[in-house]
Short mmCIF file of C-alpha atoms in Angstrom, two decimals:
data_model
loop_
_atom_site.label_atom_id
_atom_site.label_comp_id
_atom_site.label_asym_id
_atom_site.label_seq_id
_atom_site.Cartn_x
_atom_site.Cartn_y
_atom_site.Cartn_z
CA PHE S 360 -23.07 17.20 22.22
CA LEU S 361 -19.35 17.98 21.95
CA ALA S 362 -18.40 14.35 22.61
CA ALA S 363 -20.85 13.14 19.91
CA LYS S 364 -19.45 15.71 17.50
CA HIS S 365 -15.91 14.54 18.24
CA ILE S 366 -16.81 10.88 17.60
CA ALA S 367 -18.54 11.85 14.34
CA THR S 368 -15.27 13.32 13.02
CA HIS S 369 -14.02 9.77 12.44
CA PRO S 370 -14.42 9.19 8.67
CA TRP S 371 -16.20 5.84 9.10
CA VAL S 372 -18.80 7.33 11.49
CA GLN S 373 -21.86 8.79 9.78
CA SER S 374 -23.47 10.02 13.01
CA ALA S 375 -23.19 9.56 16.76
CA VAL S 376 -25.58 10.12 19.65
CA LEU S 377 -24.57 10.17 23.32
CA LYS S 378 -27.06 9.98 26.18
CA ARG S 379 -26.27 10.46 29.81
CA HIS S 380 -28.07 8.23 32.29
CA LEU S 381 -27.73 9.56 35.79
CA PRO S 382 -25.96 8.96 38.04
CA ASP S 383 -23.04 7.18 36.35
CA ARG S 384 -23.79 5.78 32.87
CA VAL S 385 -23.39 7.04 29.30
CA SER S 386 -24.74 5.25 26.20
CA ILE S 387 -23.23 5.82 22.75
CA SER S 388 -25.04 5.00 19.48
CA VAL S 389 -23.00 5.11 16.28
CA ALA S 390 -24.20 4.80 12.68
CA GLU S 391 -21.37 3.65 10.40
CA GLU S 392 -20.84 4.75 6.82
CA LYS S 393 -21.88 2.18 4.22
CA PRO S 394 -19.48 2.35 1.25
CA LEU S 395 -21.09 2.09 -2.18
CA ALA S 396 -18.19 2.61 -4.58
CA VAL S 397 -14.68 3.98 -5.05
CA VAL S 398 -14.44 7.12 -7.20
CA ARG S 399 -11.12 7.55 -8.98
CA VAL S 400 -10.55 11.29 -9.37
CA GLU S 401 -7.76 11.66 -11.93
CA ASN S 402 -4.46 12.99 -10.54
CA ILE S 403 -5.97 13.47 -7.05
CA ALA S 404 -7.10 10.38 -5.12
CA ASP S 405 -9.44 7.42 -4.87
CA ILE S 406 -12.42 8.45 -2.72
CA LEU S 407 -15.04 6.29 -1.02
CA ILE S 408 -18.67 7.36 -1.43
CA ASN S 409 -21.55 6.20 0.74
CA THR S 410 -24.99 4.98 -0.32
CA GLN S 411 -26.18 8.60 -0.68
CA GLY S 412 -23.31 9.36 -3.07
CA LYS S 413 -21.44 11.55 -0.58
CA PRO S 414 -17.64 11.31 -0.37
CA PHE S 415 -16.57 10.41 3.16
CA LYS S 416 -12.89 9.46 3.03
CA GLU S 417 -9.88 8.86 0.83
CA TYR S 418 -9.62 5.16 0.00
CA ASN S 419 -6.63 3.40 1.52
CA PRO S 420 -6.43 -0.19 0.15
CA ARG S 421 -4.22 -1.33 3.05
CA LYS S 422 -6.51 -0.04 5.81
CA ASP S 423 -10.00 -0.01 4.32
CA LYS S 424 -11.50 -3.51 4.14
CA ILE S 425 -14.36 -2.91 1.73
CA GLY S 426 -14.57 -6.02 -0.46
CA ASN S 427 -15.08 -5.71 -4.20
CA LEU S 428 -16.67 -2.32 -4.72
CA PRO S 429 -17.07 -0.90 -8.23
CA VAL S 430 -14.55 1.74 -9.29
CA ILE S 431 -16.02 4.87 -10.90
CA SER S 432 -13.98 7.08 -13.23
CA GLY S 433 -14.69 10.06 -15.51
CA ILE S 434 -16.28 12.41 -12.95
CA ASP S 435 -14.90 15.33 -10.93
CA LEU S 436 -15.44 16.82 -7.50
CA THR S 437 -17.26 20.14 -7.24
CA PHE S 438 -17.01 22.62 -4.37
CA THR S 439 -20.42 23.87 -3.24
CA ASN S 440 -21.84 24.89 0.14
CA ASP S 441 -18.33 24.89 1.64
CA GLN S 442 -17.74 21.21 0.90
CA TYR S 443 -16.48 18.96 -1.86
CA GLN S 444 -19.02 16.65 -3.43
CA PHE S 445 -19.93 14.85 -6.62
CA ASP S 446 -22.79 16.74 -8.18
CA SER S 447 -23.42 16.60 -11.91
CA PRO S 448 -26.00 15.10 -14.28
CA LEU S 449 -23.47 12.37 -15.14
CA PHE S 450 -22.89 11.47 -11.47
CA ASN S 451 -26.67 11.41 -10.85
CA CYS S 452 -26.93 9.01 -13.79
CA ILE S 453 -24.27 6.75 -12.23
CA MET S 454 -26.13 6.80 -8.89
CA LYS S 455 -29.35 5.71 -10.65
CA PHE S 456 -27.44 2.78 -12.12
CA LEU S 457 -25.90 1.87 -8.75
CA ASN S 458 -29.36 1.91 -7.14
CA LEU S 459 -30.19 -1.15 -9.26
CA LYS S 460 -28.12 -3.06 -6.64
CA LEU S 461 -25.85 -4.92 -9.08
CA LYS S 462 -22.56 -4.04 -7.43
CA ASN S 463 -21.49 -7.68 -6.90
CA HIS S 464 -21.19 -7.99 -10.69
CA ILE S 465 -19.84 -4.52 -11.53
CA ARG S 466 -16.09 -3.98 -11.59
CA GLN S 467 -15.85 -0.53 -13.20
CA ILE S 468 -18.16 2.32 -14.18
CA LYS S 469 -16.79 4.82 -16.68
CA GLY S 470 -18.57 8.14 -17.09
CA ASN S 471 -18.46 10.29 -20.22
CA THR S 472 -20.37 13.56 -20.54
CA ARG S 473 -21.08 12.88 -24.25
CA THR S 474 -21.85 9.16 -24.30
CA GLY S 475 -23.10 8.39 -20.78
CA ILE S 476 -21.89 5.42 -18.77
CA SER S 477 -20.11 2.20 -19.65
CA VAL S 478 -19.67 -0.64 -17.17
CA VAL S 479 -17.29 -3.57 -16.97
CA ALA S 480 -19.18 -6.49 -15.45
CA ASP S 481 -18.36 -10.12 -14.71
CA HIS S 482 -20.63 -13.16 -14.93
CA MET S 483 -23.65 -10.92 -15.29
CA PHE S 484 -25.35 -12.91 -18.03
CA GLY S 485 -25.31 -16.57 -18.97
CA ARG S 486 -23.64 -19.47 -17.23
CA GLN S 487 -20.20 -19.24 -15.67
CA SER S 488 -17.94 -21.72 -17.39
CA SER S 489 -14.86 -23.36 -15.93
CA LEU S 490 -13.23 -22.56 -19.28
CA GLU S 491 -13.96 -18.85 -18.77
CA PRO S 492 -13.28 -18.13 -15.11
CA ASP S 493 -12.69 -14.43 -15.79
CA ARG S 494 -15.53 -13.69 -18.21
CA THR S 495 -16.08 -9.94 -18.33
CA ILE S 496 -18.23 -7.84 -20.61
CA LEU S 497 -18.18 -4.13 -21.49
CA LEU S 498 -21.69 -2.65 -21.54
CA SER S 499 -22.26 0.83 -23.00
CA LEU S 500 -25.53 2.02 -21.46
CA GLY S 501 -25.88 5.72 -22.28
CA PHE S 502 -27.80 8.00 -19.91
CA GLY S 503 -30.84 6.14 -18.65
CA ASN S 504 -33.47 3.40 -18.96
CA PHE S 505 -30.92 1.05 -17.37
CA ARG S 506 -33.30 -1.65 -16.15
CA ALA S 507 -34.78 -2.14 -19.63
CA LYS S 508 -31.32 -2.09 -21.23
CA LEU S 509 -30.00 -4.74 -18.83
CA LEU S 510 -33.05 -6.90 -19.54
CA LYS S 511 -32.33 -6.56 -23.28
CA ALA S 512 -28.67 -7.47 -22.63
CA ARG S 513 -29.74 -10.61 -20.74
CA GLN S 514 -32.04 -11.62 -23.62
CA ILE S 515 -29.21 -11.16 -26.13
CA ALA S 516 -26.81 -13.17 -23.94
CA GLU S 517 -29.31 -16.02 -23.57
CA TYR S 518 -29.94 -16.03 -27.33
CA MET S 519 -26.20 -16.20 -28.02
CA ASP S 520 -25.66 -18.99 -25.45
CA THR S 521 -28.46 -21.04 -27.03
CA ASN S 522 -27.82 -20.40 -30.73
CA PHE S 523 -24.07 -19.70 -30.88
CA PRO S 524 -22.51 -21.76 -28.07
CA GLY S 525 -19.05 -21.48 -29.63
CA ARG S 526 -18.97 -17.69 -29.24
CA THR S 527 -18.84 -15.41 -26.21
CA ILE S 528 -19.88 -11.77 -25.95
CA CYS S 529 -17.12 -9.36 -24.93
CA ALA S 530 -18.94 -6.02 -25.49
CA MET S 531 -22.47 -4.69 -25.98
CA ASP S 532 -23.55 -1.18 -26.94
CA LEU S 533 -27.08 -0.54 -25.69
CA SER S 534 -26.93 3.27 -25.64
CA ASP S 535 -29.93 3.14 -27.98
CA ILE S 536 -32.05 0.19 -26.84
CA LYS S 537 -33.57 -0.13 -30.33
CA LYS S 538 -30.15 -0.62 -31.94
CA ALA S 539 -28.02 -2.99 -29.91
CA PHE S 540 -24.52 -3.78 -31.15
CA ILE S 541 -22.47 -6.69 -29.85
CA LYS S 542 -18.86 -7.77 -30.22
CA THR S 543 -18.07 -11.47 -29.87
CA GLN S 544 -15.11 -13.80 -29.97
CA THR S 545 -14.78 -17.56 -30.12
CA ARG S 546 -14.64 -19.32 -26.77
CA THR S 547 -11.21 -20.74 -27.68
CA ASP S 548 -9.93 -17.17 -28.22
CA ALA S 549 -11.38 -16.18 -24.83
CA LEU S 550 -9.67 -19.16 -23.19
CA HIS S 551 -6.37 -18.31 -24.93
CA ASN S 552 -6.61 -14.68 -23.73
CA ASN S 553 -7.27 -15.84 -20.16
CA LEU S 554 -4.26 -18.19 -20.28
CA LYS S 555 -2.08 -15.31 -21.50
CA LYS S 556 -3.26 -13.25 -18.51
CA GLY S 557 -2.23 -16.09 -16.20
CA VAL S 558 -5.75 -17.25 -15.29
#
């Protein structure tokens, strides 16, 4: 038990089980943490959370090889039951969004207690163009009904691609699904902006 507890103190180990097989063998089973996102706590640290939303270690970009995880901002740690955790209606809202399993497209998630969540996504809707290799879109999604809002966003993007091929969407506000607002720019402006960024 003590050896298993010692192994489980490693931040990347979720749990460990040791079994002794007499006379001279020990088996060790380890369950690793599965990182879901990086939470940027202002003026403190970047913290990795697992698929249950629990913080398990401070993120170190040089040591932690995690791929392209979304970065969450706008939420704070709370101290309850003798441990730090993320526990608020806004964080629960973010976890519901992350459970849609879109993290390959999501770069950032910004939380706001008054307006809900906004996400910066890349190549989420429409065709990826060689002229727009870094096509990102800001989606304001409010506090819920995310699956329906993303479906509406896809329909709007497809409509724009078909009927206004010279324009690209750079932002959508779907906080109220009945009143969607979009911001567009010409594709030549998007290309010019990408060239200025060195893309």
